[in-house]
Short mmCIF file of C-alpha atoms in Angstrom, two decimals:
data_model
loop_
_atom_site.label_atom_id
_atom_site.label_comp_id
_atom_site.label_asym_id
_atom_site.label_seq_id
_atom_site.Cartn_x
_atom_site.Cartn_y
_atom_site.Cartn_z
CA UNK F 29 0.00 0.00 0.00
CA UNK F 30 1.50 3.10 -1.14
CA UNK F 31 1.91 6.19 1.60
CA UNK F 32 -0.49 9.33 1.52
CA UNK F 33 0.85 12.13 -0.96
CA UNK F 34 2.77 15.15 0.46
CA UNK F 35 0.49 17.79 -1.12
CA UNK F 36 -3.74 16.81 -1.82
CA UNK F 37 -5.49 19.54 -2.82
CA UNK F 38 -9.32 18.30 -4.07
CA UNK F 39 -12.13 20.21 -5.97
CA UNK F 40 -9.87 23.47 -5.46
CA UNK F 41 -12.37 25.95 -6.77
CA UNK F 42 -11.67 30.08 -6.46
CA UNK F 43 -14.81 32.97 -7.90
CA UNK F 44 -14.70 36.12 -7.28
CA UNK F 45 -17.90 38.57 -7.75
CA UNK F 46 -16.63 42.36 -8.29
CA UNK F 47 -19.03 44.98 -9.31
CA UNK F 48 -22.14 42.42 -9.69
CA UNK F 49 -19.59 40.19 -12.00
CA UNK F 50 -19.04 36.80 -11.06
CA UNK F 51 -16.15 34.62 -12.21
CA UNK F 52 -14.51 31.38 -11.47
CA UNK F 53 -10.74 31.91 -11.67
CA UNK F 54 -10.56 27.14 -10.88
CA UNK F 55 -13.29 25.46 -10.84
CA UNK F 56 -12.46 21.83 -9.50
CA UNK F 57 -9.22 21.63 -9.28
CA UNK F 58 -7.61 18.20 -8.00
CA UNK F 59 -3.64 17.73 -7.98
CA UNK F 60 -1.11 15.92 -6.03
CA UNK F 61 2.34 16.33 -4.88
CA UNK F 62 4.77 13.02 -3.83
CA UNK F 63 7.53 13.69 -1.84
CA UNK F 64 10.57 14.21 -3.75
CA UNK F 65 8.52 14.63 -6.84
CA UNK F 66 9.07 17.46 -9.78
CA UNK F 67 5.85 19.06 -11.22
CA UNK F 68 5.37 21.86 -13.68
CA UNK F 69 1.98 23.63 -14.18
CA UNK F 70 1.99 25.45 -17.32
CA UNK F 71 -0.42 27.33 -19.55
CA UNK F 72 -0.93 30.89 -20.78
CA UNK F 73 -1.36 34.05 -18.43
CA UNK F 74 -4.55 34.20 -16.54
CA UNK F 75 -5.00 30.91 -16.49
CA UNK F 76 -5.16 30.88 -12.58
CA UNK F 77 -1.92 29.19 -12.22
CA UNK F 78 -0.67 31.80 -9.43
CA UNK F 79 -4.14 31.72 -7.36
CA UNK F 80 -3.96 28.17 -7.21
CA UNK F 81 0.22 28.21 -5.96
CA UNK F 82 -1.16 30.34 -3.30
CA UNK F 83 -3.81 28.46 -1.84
CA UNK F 84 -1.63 25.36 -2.14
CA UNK F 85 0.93 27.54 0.11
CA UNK F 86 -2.05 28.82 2.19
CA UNK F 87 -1.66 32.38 1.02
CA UNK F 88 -4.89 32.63 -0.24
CA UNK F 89 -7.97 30.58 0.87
CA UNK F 90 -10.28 28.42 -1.53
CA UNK F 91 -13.93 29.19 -1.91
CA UNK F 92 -14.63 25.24 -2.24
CA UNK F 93 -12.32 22.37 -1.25
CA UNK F 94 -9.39 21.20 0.57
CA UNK F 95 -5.82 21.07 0.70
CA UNK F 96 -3.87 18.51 2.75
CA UNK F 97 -0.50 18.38 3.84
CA UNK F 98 0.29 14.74 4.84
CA UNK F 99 -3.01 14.10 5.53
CA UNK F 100 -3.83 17.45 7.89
CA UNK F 101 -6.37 19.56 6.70
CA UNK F 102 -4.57 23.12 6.22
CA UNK F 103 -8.13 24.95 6.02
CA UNK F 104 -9.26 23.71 8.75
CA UNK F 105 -6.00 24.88 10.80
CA UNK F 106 -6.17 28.22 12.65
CA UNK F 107 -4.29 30.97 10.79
CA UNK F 108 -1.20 30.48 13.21
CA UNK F 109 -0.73 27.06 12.35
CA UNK F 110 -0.68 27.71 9.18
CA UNK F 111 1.87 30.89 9.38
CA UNK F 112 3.82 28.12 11.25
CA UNK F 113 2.91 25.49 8.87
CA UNK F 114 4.42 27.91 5.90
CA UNK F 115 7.86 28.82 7.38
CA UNK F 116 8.64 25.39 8.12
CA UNK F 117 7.26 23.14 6.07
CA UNK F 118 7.36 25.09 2.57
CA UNK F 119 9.94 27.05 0.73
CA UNK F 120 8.68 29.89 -2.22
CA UNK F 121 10.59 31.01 -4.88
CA UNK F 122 8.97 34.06 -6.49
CA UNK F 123 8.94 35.83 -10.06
CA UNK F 124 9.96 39.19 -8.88
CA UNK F 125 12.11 37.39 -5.50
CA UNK F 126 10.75 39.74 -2.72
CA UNK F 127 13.96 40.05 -1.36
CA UNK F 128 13.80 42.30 1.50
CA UNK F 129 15.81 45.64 0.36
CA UNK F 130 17.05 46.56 3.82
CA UNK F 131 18.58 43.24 4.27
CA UNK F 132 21.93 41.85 2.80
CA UNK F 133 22.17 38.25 0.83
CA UNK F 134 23.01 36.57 3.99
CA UNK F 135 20.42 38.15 5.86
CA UNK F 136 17.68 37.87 3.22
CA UNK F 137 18.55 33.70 2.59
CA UNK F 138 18.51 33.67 6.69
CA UNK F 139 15.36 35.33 7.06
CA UNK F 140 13.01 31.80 7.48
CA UNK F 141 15.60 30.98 9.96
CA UNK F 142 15.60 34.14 11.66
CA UNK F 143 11.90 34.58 12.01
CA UNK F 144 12.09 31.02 13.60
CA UNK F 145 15.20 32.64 16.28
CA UNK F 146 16.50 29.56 15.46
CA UNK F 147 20.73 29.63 15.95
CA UNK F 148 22.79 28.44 13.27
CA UNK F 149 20.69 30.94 10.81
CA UNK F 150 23.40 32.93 9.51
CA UNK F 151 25.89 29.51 9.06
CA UNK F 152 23.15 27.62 7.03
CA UNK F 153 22.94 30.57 4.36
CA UNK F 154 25.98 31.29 3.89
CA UNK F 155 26.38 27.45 3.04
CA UNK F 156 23.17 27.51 0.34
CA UNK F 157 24.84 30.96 -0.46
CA UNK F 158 28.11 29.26 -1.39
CA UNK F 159 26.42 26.69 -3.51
CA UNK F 160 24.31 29.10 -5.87
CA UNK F 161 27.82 30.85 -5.76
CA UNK F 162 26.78 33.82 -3.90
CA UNK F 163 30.04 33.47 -1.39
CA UNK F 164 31.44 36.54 -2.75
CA UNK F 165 28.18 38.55 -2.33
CA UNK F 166 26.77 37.97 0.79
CA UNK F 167 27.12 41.35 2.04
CA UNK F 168 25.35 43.02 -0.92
CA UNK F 169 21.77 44.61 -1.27
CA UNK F 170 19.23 43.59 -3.78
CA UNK F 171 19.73 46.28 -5.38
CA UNK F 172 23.52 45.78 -5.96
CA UNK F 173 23.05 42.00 -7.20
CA UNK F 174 21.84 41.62 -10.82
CA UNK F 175 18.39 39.80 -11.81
CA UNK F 176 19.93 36.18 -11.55
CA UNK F 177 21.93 36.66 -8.10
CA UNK F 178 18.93 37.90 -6.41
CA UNK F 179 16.78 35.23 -7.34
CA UNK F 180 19.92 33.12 -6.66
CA UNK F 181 19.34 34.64 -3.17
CA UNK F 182 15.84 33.49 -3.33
CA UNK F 183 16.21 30.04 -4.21
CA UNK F 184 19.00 29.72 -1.29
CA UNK F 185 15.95 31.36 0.93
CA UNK F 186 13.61 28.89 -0.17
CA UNK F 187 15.84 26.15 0.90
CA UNK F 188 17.64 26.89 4.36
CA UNK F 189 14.66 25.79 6.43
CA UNK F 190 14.52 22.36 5.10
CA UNK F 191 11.05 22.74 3.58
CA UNK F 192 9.89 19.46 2.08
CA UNK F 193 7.83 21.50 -0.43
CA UNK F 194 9.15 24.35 -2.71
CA UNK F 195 6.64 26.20 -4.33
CA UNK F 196 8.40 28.39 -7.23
CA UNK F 197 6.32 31.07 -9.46
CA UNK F 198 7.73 31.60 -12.42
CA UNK F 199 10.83 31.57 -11.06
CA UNK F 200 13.07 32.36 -14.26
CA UNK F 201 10.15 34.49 -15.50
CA UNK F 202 11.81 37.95 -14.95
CA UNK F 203 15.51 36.63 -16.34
CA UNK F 204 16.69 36.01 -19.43
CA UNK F 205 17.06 32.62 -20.82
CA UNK F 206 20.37 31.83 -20.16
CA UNK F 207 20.42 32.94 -16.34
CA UNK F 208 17.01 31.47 -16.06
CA UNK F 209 18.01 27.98 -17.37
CA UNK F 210 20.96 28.31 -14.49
CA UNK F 211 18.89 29.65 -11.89
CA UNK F 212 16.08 26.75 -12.60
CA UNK F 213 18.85 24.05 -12.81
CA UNK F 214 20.30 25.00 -9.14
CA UNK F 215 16.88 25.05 -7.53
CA UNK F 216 16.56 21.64 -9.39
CA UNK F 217 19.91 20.37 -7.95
CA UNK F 218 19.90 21.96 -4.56
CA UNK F 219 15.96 20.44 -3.89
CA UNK F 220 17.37 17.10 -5.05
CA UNK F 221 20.25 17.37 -2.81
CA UNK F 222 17.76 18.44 0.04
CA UNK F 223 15.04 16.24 -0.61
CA UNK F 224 12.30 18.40 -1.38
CA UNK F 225 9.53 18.52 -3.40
CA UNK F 226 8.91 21.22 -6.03
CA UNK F 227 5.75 22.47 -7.50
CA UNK F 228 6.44 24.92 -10.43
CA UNK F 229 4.27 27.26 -12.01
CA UNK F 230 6.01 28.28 -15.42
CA UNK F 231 4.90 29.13 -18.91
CA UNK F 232 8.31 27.80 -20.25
CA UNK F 233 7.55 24.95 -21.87
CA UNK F 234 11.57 24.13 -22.11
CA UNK F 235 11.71 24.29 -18.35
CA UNK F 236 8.62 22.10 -17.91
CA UNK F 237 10.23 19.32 -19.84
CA UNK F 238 12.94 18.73 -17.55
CA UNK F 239 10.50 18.50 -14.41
CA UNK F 240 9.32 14.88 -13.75
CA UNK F 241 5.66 15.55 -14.68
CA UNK F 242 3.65 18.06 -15.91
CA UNK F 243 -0.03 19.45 -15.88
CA UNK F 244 -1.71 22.13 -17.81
CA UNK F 245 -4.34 24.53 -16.64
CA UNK F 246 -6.63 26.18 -18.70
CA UNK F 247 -9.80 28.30 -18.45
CA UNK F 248 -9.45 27.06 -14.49
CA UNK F 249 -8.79 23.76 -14.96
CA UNK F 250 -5.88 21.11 -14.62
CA UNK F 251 -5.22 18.62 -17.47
CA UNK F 252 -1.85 15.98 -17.37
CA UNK F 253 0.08 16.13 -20.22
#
C-alpha cells in the first residue's frame, strides 16, 4: 500500500464577484504532490496558475475544497498554524524574489531561519549561499546583485529551512534565458540534494520538460500532459 501524498489539494475551486460580475478563476481543481517529486503547471497568463500556488501555500484561501498536507487539513488549521505550517514546512521562490531591500544576501537567505530565532541561521545561508555561488556577495543589497543573483538569493531562501515543499512562481520568469536555465537548474539540484519537493508554475515549456511531470491549466482547470 502506497503512503499518503505530500500535497492533496481536491475540488480546489476560487470565484470572485466584483461589481455584480461573477467569475470562477478554478473550478475543480484536484492535484497531487509526492515527496521528492518534480511538477510543472503550465499554460498561458490568466489561467489561474498563481491563485492556485497560493492556496496550495495557504496564502490565499479556496472558496470550495481542501488542501492537505500529509493528511492534515490546512483549512481547517487556525491561521497560526498555518503561518507556522508555511515557514517550516514550505519554501517559495517568487517571479519578482521579494527580497527584502534593507537586508543583505546573507540576511535575506537567513530570514526563514531568523523569524524562527532559530541559531545556526546565519551559518546555514551562507552554506546555500556558497552553492548558488553567492560566497562573494553575501554582504550586498538587492539592489547591488543583478536579476539572476537575487533570485539566486531566493532560491538559497527557499531552501535553508529544510522545507519538504518548494513552491516556485515563475521563477526564471523575470531573467533572461540563459540565467534562467541556471537559476532553474540549481533550484533543481539543490531540492534534489535536500530532498524536497517542487511544484512549479512556469509558462516555459523548455523548463517544464525537464521537471518529472507536468499538468496544464486552462480556463481554471488542470489537465496531465
Amino acid at each position: 500500500m502506497s503512503s499518503s501524498p505530500l500535497l492533496l489539494a481536491t475540488g480546489i475551486e476560487k470565484s470572485f464577484t466584483l461589481n455584480g460580475r461573477h467569475t470562477d478563476v478554478l473550478k475543480r481543481v484536484d492535484l497531487s504532490v509526492d515527496a521528492g517529486e518534480l511538477v510543472a503547471v503550465v499554460g498561458a497568463s490568466g489561467t489561474g496558475k498563481s491563485t492556485l500556488l497560493n492556496i496550495l501555500g495557504t496564502l490565499d484561501t479556496p472558496t470550495n475544497g481542501t488542501v492537505r498536507y500529509l493528511g492534515e487539513d490546512m483549512f481547517a488549521a487556525s491561521a497560526e498554524a498555518r503561518a507556522r505550517f508555511r515557514n517550516r514546512s514550505l519554501g517559495f521562490v517568487f517571479q519578482f524574489n521579494q527580497l527584502l531591500p534593507e537586508f543583505n544576501a546573507l540576511e535575506n537567505a537567513a530570514m526563514p531561519l531568523l523569524v524562527r530565532r532559530e541559531r545556526g541561521a546565519m551559518e546555514r545561508a551562507r552554506v546555500l549561499l556558497d552553492r548558488v555561488g553567492l560566497s562573494h556577495r553575501i554582504n550586498h543589497r538587492p539592489a547591488e546583485l543583478s536579476g539572476g543573483e537575487q533570485q539566486r538569493v531566493a532560491v538559497a531562501r527557499a531552501l535553508v529551512g529544510c522545507p519538504q515543499l518548494v513552491l516556485a512562481d515563475e521563477p526564471t520568469g523575470n531573467l533572461d534565458s540563459h540565467t534562467g536555465d541556471e537559476v532553474f537548474g540549481l533550484l533543481r539540484q539543490l531540492c534534489q540534494d535536500e530532498g524536497a519537493a517542487v511544484l512549479v508554475v512556469t509558462h516555459n515549456e523548455q523548463l517544464a520538460e525537464r521537471c518529472g511531470r507536468t499538468v496544464q491549466m486552462a480556463d481554471g482547470s488542470l489537465t496531465p500532459l
